Amino acid sequence: MAGKTCFMAGATSGINQQVARRFAMAGANLFVISRSEDKVSATVEELRTLGAQADGASVDVRDYDKVAKAAQKCVSLYGKIDMVLAGQAGNFLAPAAGMSANAFKSVIDIDLLGSFNVFRASVEHLNRPGASLIAITAPQATNPMPYQTHVCAAKAGVNMLVKALAMEWGPSGIRVNAISPGPIDDTEGMRRLAGDEKIAAKYKQALALRRWGSKDDIANAALFLCTPEGAYITGTIMEVDGGISLGDASSALPM
Ligand code: NAP
Ligand code: COA
């Protein structure tokens, strides 16, 4: 990845921050955006200590003009963009009947519209052929879950966004994929969905691998999708999920 540039949304904490660290260690130049100025500057500083050229900007992905300005700044610093990560998301548990329209809209706008904005603002700056675009989706895109209607709808949209863009942009040498992480240890996502120990234990029991994944599991998948080894992969939803997409494995008989 030496000399390649990655424009990354939502890489200032959790899973995507680990992707940024991994890309930094592989030699990439990085431009990170998220809302919090403090999180952006702390991440940029850390990526620089890992030896990367890194910069960033405080941007809400719902604001297209600001995303476009950030992509422009990324290009002015490092030249064309080789890789894009749309990893930002919002999540909370909420019953549909008690949730406001604005709560539903917030998650659709952050996850789905935000991913469109990040890809749309990057496309004219992409180094092609060979550019690799990755969205971070979730098992909720295909496994309906109660209290997650907003996330299910948003991430289902992300999956289809990725597939449609892969068809539309493939002919010009742009690959578009998504990674669907299962429950990942020590993340804000799992604190929100399974903060309680009893729920967490039940969650693990339902997984084929009976354990949560690590942020490195997702960073490895992202790295693979951006290296020449992944050059023929496009329009894929790569499940890195311990088997959660297979369904509830808690009643599987021991071999
Ligand atoms: P996280 O630590 O909360 O990371 C979310 C990131 O998105 C942060 O950098 C946050 O920074 C940024 N962000 C949020 N809203 C934004 C907005 N409107 N504009 C710009 N940036 C915004 O979450 P995580 O648990 O690591 O999850 C990361 C991704 O993995 C998400 O796409 C999530 O759906 C997916 N995922 C996670 C799990 C899991 O087990 N955690 C499982 C399946 C899928 P700011 O606060 O500074 O904006
Ligand atoms: N239950 C029901 N509604 C909720 C809620 C909850 N737990 N949390 C927020 N909302 C509602 C708010 O009440 C508001 O609706 P209203 O205007 O009708 O009152 C709406 O959602 C937007 O909330 P707001 O705080 O203004 O949104 P925001 O854009 O500042 O933040 C969130 C977005 C709500 C998704 C926030 O949780 C967030 O920033 N999340 C990012 C981190 C994250 O979720 N990480 C996990 C990723 S898997």
CSV table of C-alpha atoms and ligand atoms in Angstrom, one decimal, residues 13 35 39 60 62 87-95 98-107 110-111 140 150-151 155 187-190 192-193, ligand 2:
chain,number,residue,atom,x,y,z
A,13,SER,CA,-13.0,5.0,16.8
A,35,ARG,CA,-17.9,14.7,13.4
A,39,LYS,CA,-11.4,12.3,17.7
A,60,ASP,CA,-20.7,15.1,9.3
A,62,ARG,CA,-24.8,14.0,6.1
A,87,GLY,CA,-17.5,3.0,7.9
A,88,GLN,CA,-19.6,5.6,9.8
A,89,ALA,CA,-22.9,4.5,11.5
A,90,GLY,CA,-25.4,5.3,14.1
A,91,ASN,CA,-27.2,2.8,16.3
A,92,PHE,CA,-29.4,2.4,19.3
A,93,LEU,CA,-32.0,0.0,20.4
A,94,ALA,CA,-35.5,1.4,20.0
A,95,PRO,CA,-38.9,-0.1,19.5
A,98,GLY,CA,-41.9,4.4,20.2
A,99,MET,CA,-39.3,5.9,17.9
A,100,SER,CA,-39.7,9.3,16.3
A,101,ALA,CA,-39.5,9.8,12.6
A,102,ASN,CA,-36.4,11.9,13.1
A,103,ALA,CA,-34.7,9.0,15.0
A,104,PHE,CA,-35.4,6.6,12.1
A,105,LYS,CA,-34.2,9.3,9.6
A,106,SER,CA,-31.0,10.0,11.5
A,107,VAL,CA,-29.8,6.4,11.1
A,110,ILE,CA,-25.8,8.6,8.6
A,111,ASP,CA,-25.5,5.0,7.3
A,140,GLN,CA,-29.1,-6.6,10.2
A,150,HIS,CA,-33.9,1.7,11.4
A,151,VAL,CA,-30.5,-0.1,11.2
A,155,LYS,CA,-27.9,-1.4,6.2
A,187,THR,CA,-16.8,-1.6,20.3
A,188,GLU,CA,-19.4,1.0,20.8
A,189,GLY,CA,-21.7,-1.0,18.6
A,190,MET,CA,-21.7,-4.0,21.0
A,192,ARG,CA,-25.1,-0.4,22.6
A,193,LEU,CA,-26.6,-3.7,21.5
B,2,COA,N1,-33.9,5.8,21.3
B,2,COA,C1,-34.8,6.4,20.5
B,2,COA,N2,-34.5,7.6,19.8
B,2,COA,C2,-33.3,8.0,19.9
B,2,COA,C3,-32.3,7.4,20.7
B,2,COA,C4,-32.6,6.2,21.3
B,2,COA,N3,-31.7,5.5,22.1
B,2,COA,N4,-31.1,8.1,20.6
B,2,COA,C5,-31.4,9.2,19.8
B,2,COA,N5,-32.7,9.1,19.4
B,2,COA,C6,-33.4,10.1,18.6
B,2,COA,C7,-33.4,11.5,19.2
B,2,COA,O1,-34.4,11.7,20.2
B,2,COA,C8,-33.7,12.3,17.9
B,2,COA,O2,-35.1,12.3,17.6
B,2,COA,P1,-36.0,13.6,17.9
B,2,COA,O3,-35.4,14.8,17.2
B,2,COA,O4,-37.4,13.2,17.4
B,2,COA,O5,-36.0,13.7,19.4
B,2,COA,C9,-33.0,11.6,16.8
B,2,COA,O6,-32.8,10.2,17.3
B,2,COA,C10,-31.7,12.2,16.5
B,2,COA,O7,-30.9,12.3,17.7
B,2,COA,P2,-29.7,13.3,17.8
B,2,COA,O8,-29.0,13.1,19.1
B,2,COA,O9,-30.1,14.7,17.4
B,2,COA,O10,-28.8,12.7,16.6
B,2,COA,P3,-27.3,12.9,16.2
B,2,COA,O11,-27.3,13.0,14.8
B,2,COA,O12,-26.7,13.9,17.0
B,2,COA,O13,-26.7,11.4,16.7
B,2,COA,C11,-27.3,9.1,16.9
B,2,COA,C12,-27.0,10.2,16.0
B,2,COA,C13,-28.6,9.2,17.6
B,2,COA,C14,-27.3,7.8,16.0
B,2,COA,C15,-26.2,8.9,18.0
B,2,COA,O14,-26.4,7.8,18.8
B,2,COA,C16,-24.7,8.8,17.5
B,2,COA,O15,-24.1,9.8,17.2
B,2,COA,N6,-24.2,7.6,17.2
B,2,COA,C17,-22.9,7.4,16.7
B,2,COA,C18,-22.1,6.3,17.4
B,2,COA,C19,-22.8,4.9,17.2
B,2,COA,O16,-24.0,4.8,17.2
B,2,COA,N7,-22.0,3.9,17.2
B,2,COA,C20,-22.4,2.6,17.0
B,2,COA,C21,-22.2,2.2,15.6
B,2,COA,S1,-22.8,0.5,15.3
